[in-house]
Amino acid sequence: MFKNITTLSAFFVGAVLLFSGCKKADYSFGAIKTPTGLTLNTVVAGANASNPNGNGTGNVSINVTATNALTYNIDFGDGKTQVVPTGSINYRYTTPGTNEYTIVVNAIGTGGAISTISKKVTVFVAFEIPTNIVTALTGTGSKTWVTDKGAVGHFGVGPANEFAPVWYAATPDSREACAYDDEISFSRDANNNITMTIDNKGQSFAIGAASGFYGFSGGDACFSMNIAAPRRLSFMNANTGSTAANSTRIAFTVPGNGIINFGTGGTSYEILAISATELSLRNIGIDGNSWYQKLKVK
């Protein structure tokens, strides 16, 4: 009898000890603190009065501060996010052109408490021009080109779906004198932004179909135009259906009236071929035809 009671007591004590050993420990995270005083400051690299959306590098300095924040989760607005414990990061946007992004920051406090702030930024990203084209076009920093009047097809025209002047290719030295004296200079800055300056000696040639586009009337002729102001070019991948066999597949847009050494009413030029001394361009004129011009280094 006593033996059974002793055995039962031992079992009860063991069960109590087992239960006590399996009991979950209590943990404390401390007071939950929500971040306060959240601020978000951004600086677009190179932004100034002339370039309000930056210098084309796409770099943006982002700085976030808050009281009681352990870390920051930053959504850059371009589909990418990153945890930034310090709240400071230099981020680079890469989509060419001028685009607006909404930066959203979640400041994370103890216990997962979150405060949120957002800000819109507009950023200009220059197209990354292939190095060989930058070097060939601008040399060591600037290079001047003229019409290659001795080359067959220095002026030319063809249908919009072709990449050669199948209708007309000018023979050497056969066009108007004003079309041959223009000096076209391409210059680059430290970020490979390319600017074009033209000395047209007071007149530029334009095809008759485009004379009205430039504010004149009549057929193919030389017209008095002031196009001396430097123009910053916008580069991009060509979307003309060209191939590596007939083009570099790199294009650029000339702001304003679009003239380089003669006017067709078009403002976008595709670089068909380029070397250190020769440049072949194609554009679609106001008449819907493809126009061609050949330049050479002065």
PDB file of C-alpha atoms in Angstrom:
ATOM      1  CA  MET A   1       0.000   0.000   0.000  1.00  0.00           C
ATOM      2  CA  PHE A   2       2.665   2.514   1.017  1.00  0.00           C
ATOM      3  CA  LYS A   3       4.767   1.398  -1.885  1.00  0.00           C
ATOM      4  CA  ASN A   4       1.983   2.236  -4.354  1.00  0.00           C
ATOM      5  CA  ILE A   5       1.449   5.664  -2.777  1.00  0.00           C
ATOM      6  CA  THR A   6       5.151   6.410  -3.023  1.00  0.00           C
ATOM      7  CA  THR A   7       5.216   5.391  -6.660  1.00  0.00           C
ATOM      8  CA  LEU A   8       2.169   7.538  -7.428  1.00  0.00           C
ATOM      9  CA  SER A   9       3.711  10.568  -5.710  1.00  0.00           C
ATOM     10  CA  ALA A  10       6.904  10.174  -7.649  1.00  0.00           C
ATOM     11  CA  PHE A  11       4.932  10.045 -10.902  1.00  0.00           C
ATOM     12  CA  PHE A  12       3.019  13.213  -9.999  1.00  0.00           C
ATOM     13  CA  VAL A  13       6.188  15.128  -9.142  1.00  0.00           C
ATOM     14  CA  GLY A  14       7.817  13.995 -12.389  1.00  0.00           C
ATOM     15  CA  ALA A  15       4.814  15.118 -14.423  1.00  0.00           C
ATOM     16  CA  VAL A  16       4.884  18.542 -12.769  1.00  0.00           C
ATOM     17  CA  LEU A  17       8.589  18.895 -13.515  1.00  0.00           C
ATOM     18  CA  LEU A  18       8.064  17.784 -17.153  1.00  0.00           C
ATOM     19  CA  PHE A  19       5.259  20.287 -17.610  1.00  0.00           C
ATOM     20  CA  SER A  20       7.347  23.029 -16.109  1.00  0.00           C
ATOM     21  CA  GLY A  21      10.268  22.196 -18.436  1.00  0.00           C
ATOM     22  CA  CYS A  22       8.044  22.427 -21.572  1.00  0.00           C
ATOM     23  CA  LYS A  23       6.534  25.787 -20.706  1.00  0.00           C
ATOM     24  CA  LYS A  24       7.433  28.530 -23.232  1.00  0.00           C
ATOM     25  CA  ALA A  25       9.804  31.204 -22.081  1.00  0.00           C
ATOM     26  CA  ASP A  26       8.446  34.759 -22.054  1.00  0.00           C
ATOM     27  CA  TYR A  27      10.359  37.241 -24.244  1.00  0.00           C
ATOM     28  CA  SER A  28       9.971  41.005 -24.253  1.00  0.00           C
ATOM     29  CA  PHE A  29      10.745  43.275 -27.226  1.00  0.00           C
ATOM     30  CA  GLY A  30      10.485  46.394 -25.178  1.00  0.00           C
ATOM     31  CA  ALA A  31       8.261  49.329 -26.004  1.00  0.00           C
ATOM     32  CA  ILE A  32       7.006  49.512 -29.587  1.00  0.00           C
ATOM     33  CA  LYS A  33       8.264  52.787 -31.004  1.00  0.00           C
ATOM     34  CA  THR A  34       6.940  54.188 -34.267  1.00  0.00           C
ATOM     35  CA  PRO A  35       9.484  56.334 -36.155  1.00  0.00           C
ATOM     36  CA  THR A  36       8.665  60.020 -35.998  1.00  0.00           C
ATOM     37  CA  GLY A  37       9.925  63.170 -37.688  1.00  0.00           C
ATOM     38  CA  LEU A  38      10.453  61.309 -40.970  1.00  0.00           C
ATOM     39  CA  THR A  39      12.116  63.412 -43.695  1.00  0.00           C
ATOM     40  CA  LEU A  40      13.126  62.563 -47.264  1.00  0.00           C
ATOM     41  CA  ASN A  41      15.563  64.711 -49.244  1.00  0.00           C
ATOM     42  CA  THR A  42      16.727  64.092 -52.827  1.00  0.00           C
ATOM     43  CA  VAL A  43      19.339  65.775 -55.003  1.00  0.00           C
ATOM     44  CA  VAL A  44      19.478  64.990 -58.729  1.00  0.00           C
ATOM     45  CA  ALA A  45      23.106  65.106 -59.897  1.00  0.00           C
ATOM     46  CA  GLY A  46      23.902  68.146 -62.006  1.00  0.00           C
ATOM     47  CA  ALA A  47      20.465  69.723 -61.685  1.00  0.00           C
ATOM     48  CA  ASN A  48      20.529  73.469 -62.313  1.00  0.00           C
ATOM     49  CA  ALA A  49      18.560  76.151 -64.133  1.00  0.00           C
ATOM     50  CA  SER A  50      19.774  74.934 -67.525  1.00  0.00           C
ATOM     51  CA  ASN A  51      19.372  71.229 -66.708  1.00  0.00           C
ATOM     52  CA  PRO A  52      16.545  71.003 -64.144  1.00  0.00           C
ATOM     53  CA  ASN A  53      16.371  67.216 -64.391  1.00  0.00           C
ATOM     54  CA  GLY A  54      20.087  66.579 -64.035  1.00  0.00           C
ATOM     55  CA  ASN A  55      23.211  66.072 -66.093  1.00  0.00           C
ATOM     56  CA  GLY A  56      22.145  62.836 -67.746  1.00  0.00           C
ATOM     57  CA  THR A  57      23.980  60.441 -65.432  1.00  0.00           C
ATOM     58  CA  GLY A  58      20.754  59.431 -63.680  1.00  0.00           C
ATOM     59  CA  ASN A  59      22.410  59.715 -60.261  1.00  0.00           C
ATOM     60  CA  VAL A  60      20.212  60.810 -57.348  1.00  0.00           C
ATOM     61  CA  SER A  61      21.360  61.319 -53.756  1.00  0.00           C
ATOM     62  CA  ILE A  62      18.667  60.093 -51.341  1.00  0.00           C
ATOM     63  CA  ASN A  63      18.797  60.917 -47.631  1.00  0.00           C
ATOM     64  CA  VAL A  64      16.186  59.815 -45.073  1.00  0.00           C
ATOM     65  CA  THR A  65      16.103  60.596 -41.363  1.00  0.00           C
ATOM     66  CA  ALA A  66      13.705  59.762 -38.536  1.00  0.00           C
ATOM     67  CA  THR A  67      13.662  59.381 -34.783  1.00  0.00           C
ATOM     68  CA  ASN A  68      13.410  55.789 -33.494  1.00  0.00           C
ATOM     69  CA  ALA A  69      14.042  54.239 -36.923  1.00  0.00           C
ATOM     70  CA  LEU A  70      16.086  51.042 -36.978  1.00  0.00           C
ATOM     71  CA  THR A  71      16.343  50.879 -40.793  1.00  0.00           C
ATOM     72  CA  TYR A  72      14.699  52.112 -43.980  1.00  0.00           C
ATOM     73  CA  ASN A  73      13.142  50.221 -46.878  1.00  0.00           C
ATOM     74  CA  ILE A  74      13.348  52.391 -50.011  1.00  0.00           C
ATOM     75  CA  ASP A  75      11.238  51.818 -53.128  1.00  0.00           C
ATOM     76  CA  PHE A  76      12.928  53.839 -55.881  1.00  0.00           C
ATOM     77  CA  GLY A  77       9.861  53.918 -58.134  1.00  0.00           C
ATOM     78  CA  ASP A  78      11.503  52.019 -60.989  1.00  0.00           C
ATOM     79  CA  GLY A  79      10.585  48.547 -59.806  1.00  0.00           C
ATOM     80  CA  LYS A  80      13.548  48.199 -57.430  1.00  0.00           C
ATOM     81  CA  THR A  81      13.703  48.337 -53.631  1.00  0.00           C
ATOM     82  CA  GLN A  82      16.535  48.201 -51.136  1.00  0.00           C
ATOM     83  CA  VAL A  83      16.985  48.133 -47.367  1.00  0.00           C
ATOM     84  CA  VAL A  84      19.217  51.054 -46.379  1.00  0.00           C
ATOM     85  CA  PRO A  85      20.080  51.015 -42.658  1.00  0.00           C
ATOM     86  CA  THR A  86      21.846  54.390 -42.750  1.00  0.00           C
ATOM     87  CA  GLY A  87      19.084  56.125 -44.706  1.00  0.00           C
ATOM     88  CA  SER A  88      21.593  57.513 -47.208  1.00  0.00           C
ATOM     89  CA  ILE A  89      22.259  56.147 -50.686  1.00  0.00           C
ATOM     90  CA  ASN A  90      23.396  57.353 -54.103  1.00  0.00           C
ATOM     91  CA  TYR A  91      21.063  55.666 -56.559  1.00  0.00           C
ATOM     92  CA  ARG A  92      21.371  55.547 -60.357  1.00  0.00           C
ATOM     93  CA  TYR A  93      18.326  55.465 -62.612  1.00  0.00           C
ATOM     94  CA  THR A  94      19.024  53.863 -65.992  1.00  0.00           C
ATOM     95  CA  THR A  95      15.976  54.335 -68.244  1.00  0.00           C
ATOM     96  CA  PRO A  96      16.965  56.775 -71.040  1.00  0.00           C
ATOM     97  CA  GLY A  97      15.003  59.988 -71.382  1.00  0.00           C
ATOM     98  CA  THR A  98      13.232  62.191 -68.854  1.00  0.00           C
ATOM     99  CA  ASN A  99      11.073  60.204 -66.433  1.00  0.00           C
ATOM    100  CA  GLU A 100       9.234  60.880 -63.197  1.00  0.00           C
ATOM    101  CA  TYR A 101       9.646  58.446 -60.297  1.00  0.00           C
ATOM    102  CA  THR A 102       7.869  58.254 -56.933  1.00  0.00           C
ATOM    103  CA  ILE A 103      10.279  57.307 -54.156  1.00  0.00           C
ATOM    104  CA  VAL A 104       8.515  55.629 -51.199  1.00  0.00           C
ATOM    105  CA  VAL A 105      10.344  55.094 -47.908  1.00  0.00           C
ATOM    106  CA  ASN A 106       9.179  52.910 -45.035  1.00  0.00           C
ATOM    107  CA  ALA A 107      11.002  53.779 -41.812  1.00  0.00           C
ATOM    108  CA  ILE A 108      10.934  50.705 -39.561  1.00  0.00           C
ATOM    109  CA  GLY A 109      10.950  51.004 -35.768  1.00  0.00           C
ATOM    110  CA  THR A 110      10.904  48.482 -32.904  1.00  0.00           C
ATOM    111  CA  GLY A 111       8.305  45.726 -33.108  1.00  0.00           C
ATOM    112  CA  GLY A 112       7.948  46.373 -36.832  1.00  0.00           C
ATOM    113  CA  ALA A 113       6.240  49.746 -36.420  1.00  0.00           C
ATOM    114  CA  ILE A 114       6.368  51.666 -39.709  1.00  0.00           C
ATOM    115  CA  SER A 115       6.155  55.281 -40.830  1.00  0.00           C
ATOM    116  CA  THR A 116       5.956  56.129 -44.533  1.00  0.00           C
ATOM    117  CA  ILE A 117       6.966  59.096 -46.672  1.00  0.00           C
ATOM    118  CA  SER A 118       7.123  59.618 -50.442  1.00  0.00           C
ATOM    119  CA  LYS A 119       8.467  62.119 -52.929  1.00  0.00           C
ATOM    120  CA  LYS A 120       8.433  62.509 -56.707  1.00  0.00           C
ATOM    121  CA  VAL A 121      11.636  63.151 -58.649  1.00  0.00           C
ATOM    122  CA  THR A 122      12.101  63.827 -62.350  1.00  0.00           C
ATOM    123  CA  VAL A 123      15.366  62.503 -63.738  1.00  0.00           C
ATOM    124  CA  PHE A 124      17.004  62.850 -67.138  1.00  0.00           C
ATOM    125  CA  VAL A 125      19.104  59.879 -68.206  1.00  0.00           C
ATOM    126  CA  ALA A 126      21.209  60.274 -71.301  1.00  0.00           C
ATOM    127  CA  PHE A 127      21.287  57.298 -73.646  1.00  0.00           C
ATOM    128  CA  GLU A 128      24.573  55.441 -73.275  1.00  0.00           C
ATOM    129  CA  ILE A 129      26.104  56.042 -76.680  1.00  0.00           C
ATOM    130  CA  PRO A 130      28.507  53.320 -77.831  1.00  0.00           C
ATOM    131  CA  THR A 131      32.072  54.413 -77.174  1.00  0.00           C
ATOM    132  CA  ASN A 132      33.184  53.909 -80.766  1.00  0.00           C
ATOM    133  CA  ILE A 133      30.495  56.309 -82.000  1.00  0.00           C
ATOM    134  CA  VAL A 134      31.309  58.943 -79.372  1.00  0.00           C
ATOM    135  CA  THR A 135      34.998  58.801 -80.282  1.00  0.00           C
ATOM    136  CA  ALA A 136      34.457  58.813 -84.034  1.00  0.00           C
ATOM    137  CA  LEU A 137      31.955  61.686 -83.882  1.00  0.00           C
ATOM    138  CA  THR A 138      33.777  63.994 -81.444  1.00  0.00           C
ATOM    139  CA  GLY A 139      37.435  62.934 -81.574  1.00  0.00           C
ATOM    140  CA  THR A 140      39.249  63.998 -78.421  1.00  0.00           C
ATOM    141  CA  GLY A 141      36.374  66.287 -77.453  1.00  0.00           C
ATOM    142  CA  SER A 142      35.216  68.150 -80.556  1.00  0.00           C
ATOM    143  CA  LYS A 143      35.342  67.502 -84.263  1.00  0.00           C
ATOM    144  CA  THR A 144      34.158  69.492 -87.293  1.00  0.00           C
ATOM    145  CA  TRP A 145      32.528  67.881 -90.310  1.00  0.00           C
ATOM    146  CA  VAL A 146      31.539  69.130 -93.789  1.00  0.00           C
ATOM    147  CA  THR A 147      29.557  67.699 -96.695  1.00  0.00           C
ATOM    148  CA  ASP A 148      31.529  65.047 -98.543  1.00  0.00           C
ATOM    149  CA  LYS A 149      30.726  66.649-101.887  1.00  0.00           C
ATOM    150  CA  GLY A 150      33.180  64.413-103.722  1.00  0.00           C
ATOM    151  CA  ALA A 151      31.317  61.228-102.781  1.00  0.00           C
ATOM    152  CA  VAL A 152      28.539  59.721-104.858  1.00  0.00           C
ATOM    153  CA  GLY A 153      25.313  59.910-102.855  1.00  0.00           C
ATOM    154  CA  HIS A 154      26.362  62.764-100.569  1.00  0.00           C
ATOM    155  CA  PHE A 155      22.746  63.852-101.156  1.00  0.00           C
ATOM    156  CA  GLY A 156      20.241  61.081-101.797  1.00  0.00           C
ATOM    157  CA  VAL A 157      16.636  59.946-101.526  1.00  0.00           C
ATOM    158  CA  GLY A 158      14.688  56.717-101.603  1.00  0.00           C
ATOM    159  CA  PRO A 159      11.511  55.085-100.258  1.00  0.00           C
ATOM    160  CA  ALA A 160      10.925  54.999 -96.521  1.00  0.00           C
ATOM    161  CA  ASN A 161      11.421  51.242 -96.320  1.00  0.00           C
ATOM    162  CA  GLU A 162      14.880  51.312 -97.893  1.00  0.00           C
ATOM    163  CA  PHE A 163      18.281  52.134 -96.430  1.00  0.00           C
ATOM    164  CA  ALA A 164      20.006  53.356 -99.580  1.00  0.00           C
ATOM    165  CA  PRO A 165      19.291  56.274-101.992  1.00  0.00           C
ATOM    166  CA  VAL A 166      17.734  54.076-104.668  1.00  0.00           C
ATOM    167  CA  TRP A 167      15.864  56.943-106.378  1.00  0.00           C
ATOM    168  CA  TYR A 168      18.581  59.574-106.498  1.00  0.00           C
ATOM    169  CA  ALA A 169      22.217  59.737-105.428  1.00  0.00           C
ATOM    170  CA  ALA A 170      23.946  63.052-106.167  1.00  0.00           C
ATOM    171  CA  THR A 171      27.081  62.904-108.275  1.00  0.00           C
ATOM    172  CA  PRO A 172      30.204  64.684-106.954  1.00  0.00           C
ATOM    173  CA  ASP A 173      30.002  68.470-106.580  1.00  0.00           C
ATOM    174  CA  SER A 174      26.596  68.710-108.270  1.00  0.00           C
ATOM    175  CA  ARG A 175      24.464  70.521-105.666  1.00  0.00           C
ATOM    176  CA  GLU A 176      24.013  74.149-104.625  1.00  0.00           C
ATOM    177  CA  ALA A 177      27.040  75.944-103.188  1.00  0.00           C
ATOM    178  CA  CYS A 178      25.264  76.781 -99.896  1.00  0.00           C
ATOM    179  CA  ALA A 179      24.940  73.061 -99.211  1.00  0.00           C
ATOM    180  CA  TYR A 180      28.693  72.616 -99.281  1.00  0.00           C
ATOM    181  CA  ASP A 181      30.028  75.361 -97.028  1.00  0.00           C
ATOM    182  CA  ASP A 182      28.374  74.352 -93.737  1.00  0.00           C
ATOM    183  CA  GLU A 183      30.695  73.387 -90.896  1.00  0.00           C
ATOM    184  CA  ILE A 184      29.084  70.982 -88.418  1.00  0.00           C
ATOM    185  CA  SER A 185      30.857  70.568 -85.082  1.00  0.00           C
ATOM    186  CA  PHE A 186      30.056  67.797 -82.607  1.00  0.00           C
ATOM    187  CA  SER A 187      31.361  68.264 -79.052  1.00  0.00           C
ATOM    188  CA  ARG A 188      31.050  66.153 -75.910  1.00  0.00           C
ATOM    189  CA  ASP A 189      31.237  66.945 -72.215  1.00  0.00           C
ATOM    190  CA  ALA A 190      32.566  64.865 -69.335  1.00  0.00           C
ATOM    191  CA  ASN A 191      29.353  62.809 -69.251  1.00  0.00           C
ATOM    192  CA  ASN A 192      29.403  62.141 -73.023  1.00  0.00           C
ATOM    193  CA  ASN A 193      26.481  64.481 -73.668  1.00  0.00           C
ATOM    194  CA  ILE A 194      26.910  65.582 -77.281  1.00  0.00           C
ATOM    195  CA  THR A 195      26.176  69.071 -78.580  1.00  0.00           C
ATOM    196  CA  MET A 196      26.085  70.140 -82.222  1.00  0.00           C
ATOM    197  CA  THR A 197      26.984  73.608 -83.494  1.00  0.00           C
ATOM    198  CA  ILE A 198      26.607  74.651 -87.141  1.00  0.00           C
ATOM    199  CA  ASP A 199      28.236  77.502 -89.038  1.00  0.00           C
ATOM    200  CA  ASN A 200      26.065  77.668 -92.168  1.00  0.00           C
ATOM    201  CA  LYS A 201      27.592  80.938 -93.426  1.00  0.00           C
ATOM    202  CA  GLY A 202      24.110  82.464 -93.255  1.00  0.00           C
ATOM    203  CA  GLN A 203      22.217  80.023 -95.490  1.00  0.00           C
ATOM    204  CA  SER A 204      21.091  76.423 -95.416  1.00  0.00           C
ATOM    205  CA  PHE A 205      19.729  74.252 -98.215  1.00  0.00           C
ATOM    206  CA  ALA A 206      16.250  72.712 -97.944  1.00  0.00           C
ATOM    207  CA  ILE A 207      14.222  70.489-100.240  1.00  0.00           C
ATOM    208  CA  GLY A 208      11.121  72.075-101.755  1.00  0.00           C
ATOM    209  CA  ALA A 209       8.710  69.802 -99.881  1.00  0.00           C
ATOM    210  CA  ALA A 210      10.089  71.103 -96.598  1.00  0.00           C
ATOM    211  CA  SER A 211      10.478  74.805 -97.387  1.00  0.00           C
ATOM    212  CA  GLY A 212       7.200  75.607 -95.618  1.00  0.00           C
ATOM    213  CA  PHE A 213       8.410  73.737 -92.531  1.00  0.00           C
ATOM    214  CA  TYR A 214      11.220  76.291 -92.226  1.00  0.00           C
ATOM    215  CA  GLY A 215       8.941  79.265 -92.896  1.00  0.00           C
ATOM    216  CA  PHE A 216       9.691  79.741 -96.606  1.00  0.00           C
ATOM    217  CA  SER A 217       8.122  78.821 -99.935  1.00  0.00           C
ATOM    218  CA  GLY A 218       9.391  77.481-103.230  1.00  0.00           C
ATOM    219  CA  GLY A 219      11.347  74.486-104.477  1.00  0.00           C
ATOM    220  CA  ASP A 220      14.804  73.183-103.603  1.00  0.00           C
ATOM    221  CA  ALA A 221      16.813  76.257-102.640  1.00  0.00           C
ATOM    222  CA  CYS A 222      19.167  77.994-100.231  1.00  0.00           C
ATOM    223  CA  PHE A 223      17.374  79.907 -97.470  1.00  0.00           C
ATOM    224  CA  SER A 224      18.660  82.439 -94.952  1.00  0.00           C
ATOM    225  CA  MET A 225      18.576  80.762 -91.542  1.00  0.00           C
ATOM    226  CA  ASN A 226      20.221  81.464 -88.218  1.00  0.00           C
ATOM    227  CA  ILE A 227      21.103  78.050 -86.786  1.00  0.00           C
ATOM    228  CA  ALA A 228      24.295  78.936 -84.945  1.00  0.00           C
ATOM    229  CA  ALA A 229      23.030  78.233 -81.417  1.00  0.00           C
ATOM    230  CA  PRO A 230      24.447  75.007 -79.924  1.00  0.00           C
ATOM    231  CA  ARG A 231      21.928  72.181 -79.793  1.00  0.00           C
ATOM    232  CA  ARG A 232      22.167  69.253 -77.415  1.00  0.00           C
ATOM    233  CA  LEU A 233      21.424  65.986 -79.204  1.00  0.00           C
ATOM    234  CA  SER A 234      19.301  63.167 -77.789  1.00  0.00           C
ATOM    235  CA  PHE A 235      20.587  59.696 -78.701  1.00  0.00           C
ATOM    236  CA  MET A 236      18.607  56.455 -78.778  1.00  0.00           C
ATOM    237  CA  ASN A 237      18.343  53.046 -80.396  1.00  0.00           C
ATOM    238  CA  ALA A 238      16.953  53.313 -83.923  1.00  0.00           C
ATOM    239  CA  ASN A 239      13.475  51.850 -84.403  1.00  0.00           C
ATOM    240  CA  THR A 240      13.420  52.014 -88.198  1.00  0.00           C
ATOM    241  CA  GLY A 241      13.693  48.331 -88.984  1.00  0.00           C
ATOM    242  CA  SER A 242      17.360  48.609 -89.924  1.00  0.00           C
ATOM    243  CA  THR A 243      19.804  45.786 -89.282  1.00  0.00           C
ATOM    244  CA  ALA A 244      23.454  45.509 -88.357  1.00  0.00           C
ATOM    245  CA  ALA A 245      24.140  44.937 -92.050  1.00  0.00           C
ATOM    246  CA  ASN A 246      22.964  48.398 -93.125  1.00  0.00           C
ATOM    247  CA  SER A 247      23.211  50.597 -90.018  1.00  0.00           C
ATOM    248  CA  THR A 248      24.831  51.155 -86.646  1.00  0.00           C
ATOM    249  CA  ARG A 249      21.237  51.155 -85.334  1.00  0.00           C
ATOM    250  CA  ILE A 250      21.983  54.297 -83.312  1.00  0.00           C
ATOM    251  CA  ALA A 251      19.945  57.458 -83.924  1.00  0.00           C
ATOM    252  CA  PHE A 252      19.780  60.983 -82.557  1.00  0.00           C
ATOM    253  CA  THR A 253      17.304  63.849 -82.560  1.00  0.00           C
ATOM    254  CA  VAL A 254      18.228  67.446 -83.339  1.00  0.00           C
ATOM    255  CA  PRO A 255      16.073  69.937 -81.381  1.00  0.00           C
ATOM    256  CA  GLY A 256      14.529  72.900 -83.157  1.00  0.00           C
ATOM    257  CA  ASN A 257      14.335  72.720 -86.933  1.00  0.00           C
ATOM    258  CA  GLY A 258      16.481  69.590 -87.115  1.00  0.00           C
ATOM    259  CA  ILE A 259      18.819  70.804 -89.856  1.00  0.00           C
ATOM    260  CA  ILE A 260      22.309  69.382 -90.095  1.00  0.00           C
ATOM    261  CA  ASN A 261      23.711  70.203 -93.526  1.00  0.00           C
ATOM    262  CA  PHE A 262      20.444  70.252 -95.468  1.00  0.00           C
ATOM    263  CA  GLY A 263      16.816  70.316 -94.403  1.00  0.00           C
ATOM    264  CA  THR A 264      14.143  67.747 -95.175  1.00  0.00           C
ATOM    265  CA  GLY A 265      11.677  68.632 -92.433  1.00  0.00           C
ATOM    266  CA  GLY A 266      12.898  65.657 -90.408  1.00  0.00           C
ATOM    267  CA  THR A 267      14.595  66.010 -87.031  1.00  0.00           C
ATOM    268  CA  SER A 268      15.742  62.463 -86.248  1.00  0.00           C
ATOM    269  CA  TYR A 269      18.836  60.979 -87.901  1.00  0.00           C
ATOM    270  CA  GLU A 270      20.032  57.398 -87.989  1.00  0.00           C
ATOM    271  CA  ILE A 271      23.773  56.789 -88.209  1.00  0.00           C
ATOM    272  CA  LEU A 272      24.133  54.278 -91.015  1.00  0.00           C
ATOM    273  CA  ALA A 273      27.925  54.221 -90.898  1.00  0.00           C
ATOM    274  CA  ILE A 274      30.675  56.110 -89.105  1.00  0.00           C
ATOM    275  CA  SER A 275      34.453  56.082 -88.990  1.00  0.00           C
ATOM    276  CA  ALA A 276      37.085  58.545 -87.831  1.00  0.00           C
ATOM    277  CA  THR A 277      36.742  60.423 -91.144  1.00  0.00           C
ATOM    278  CA  GLU A 278      33.333  59.594 -92.684  1.00  0.00           C
ATOM    279  CA  LEU A 279      29.720  59.777 -91.532  1.00  0.00           C
ATOM    280  CA  SER A 280      26.574  58.556 -93.342  1.00  0.00           C
ATOM    281  CA  LEU A 281      23.154  59.656 -92.083  1.00  0.00           C
ATOM    282  CA  ARG A 282      19.542  58.796 -92.931  1.00  0.00           C
ATOM    283  CA  ASN A 283      16.348  60.544 -91.925  1.00  0.00           C
ATOM    284  CA  ILE A 284      12.684  60.519 -92.882  1.00  0.00           C
ATOM    285  CA  GLY A 285      11.683  63.832 -94.422  1.00  0.00           C
ATOM    286  CA  ILE A 286       8.390  65.666 -94.216  1.00  0.00           C
ATOM    287  CA  ASP A 287       7.507  64.059 -97.559  1.00  0.00           C
ATOM    288  CA  GLY A 288       7.722  60.574 -96.054  1.00  0.00           C
ATOM    289  CA  ASN A 289      10.819  59.594 -98.042  1.00  0.00           C
ATOM    290  CA  SER A 290      14.178  58.501 -96.668  1.00  0.00           C
ATOM    291  CA  TRP A 291      16.908  61.095 -97.219  1.00  0.00           C
ATOM    292  CA  TYR A 292      20.650  60.549 -97.074  1.00  0.00           C
ATOM    293  CA  GLN A 293      23.713  62.685 -96.524  1.00  0.00           C
ATOM    294  CA  LYS A 294      27.389  61.985 -96.278  1.00  0.00           C
ATOM    295  CA  LEU A 295      29.843  64.026 -94.250  1.00  0.00           C
ATOM    296  CA  LYS A 296      33.610  63.962 -93.920  1.00  0.00           C
ATOM    297  CA  VAL A 297      36.006  65.435 -91.411  1.00  0.00           C
ATOM    298  CA  LYS A 298      37.072  68.950 -92.291  1.00  0.00           C
TER     299      LYS A 298
END
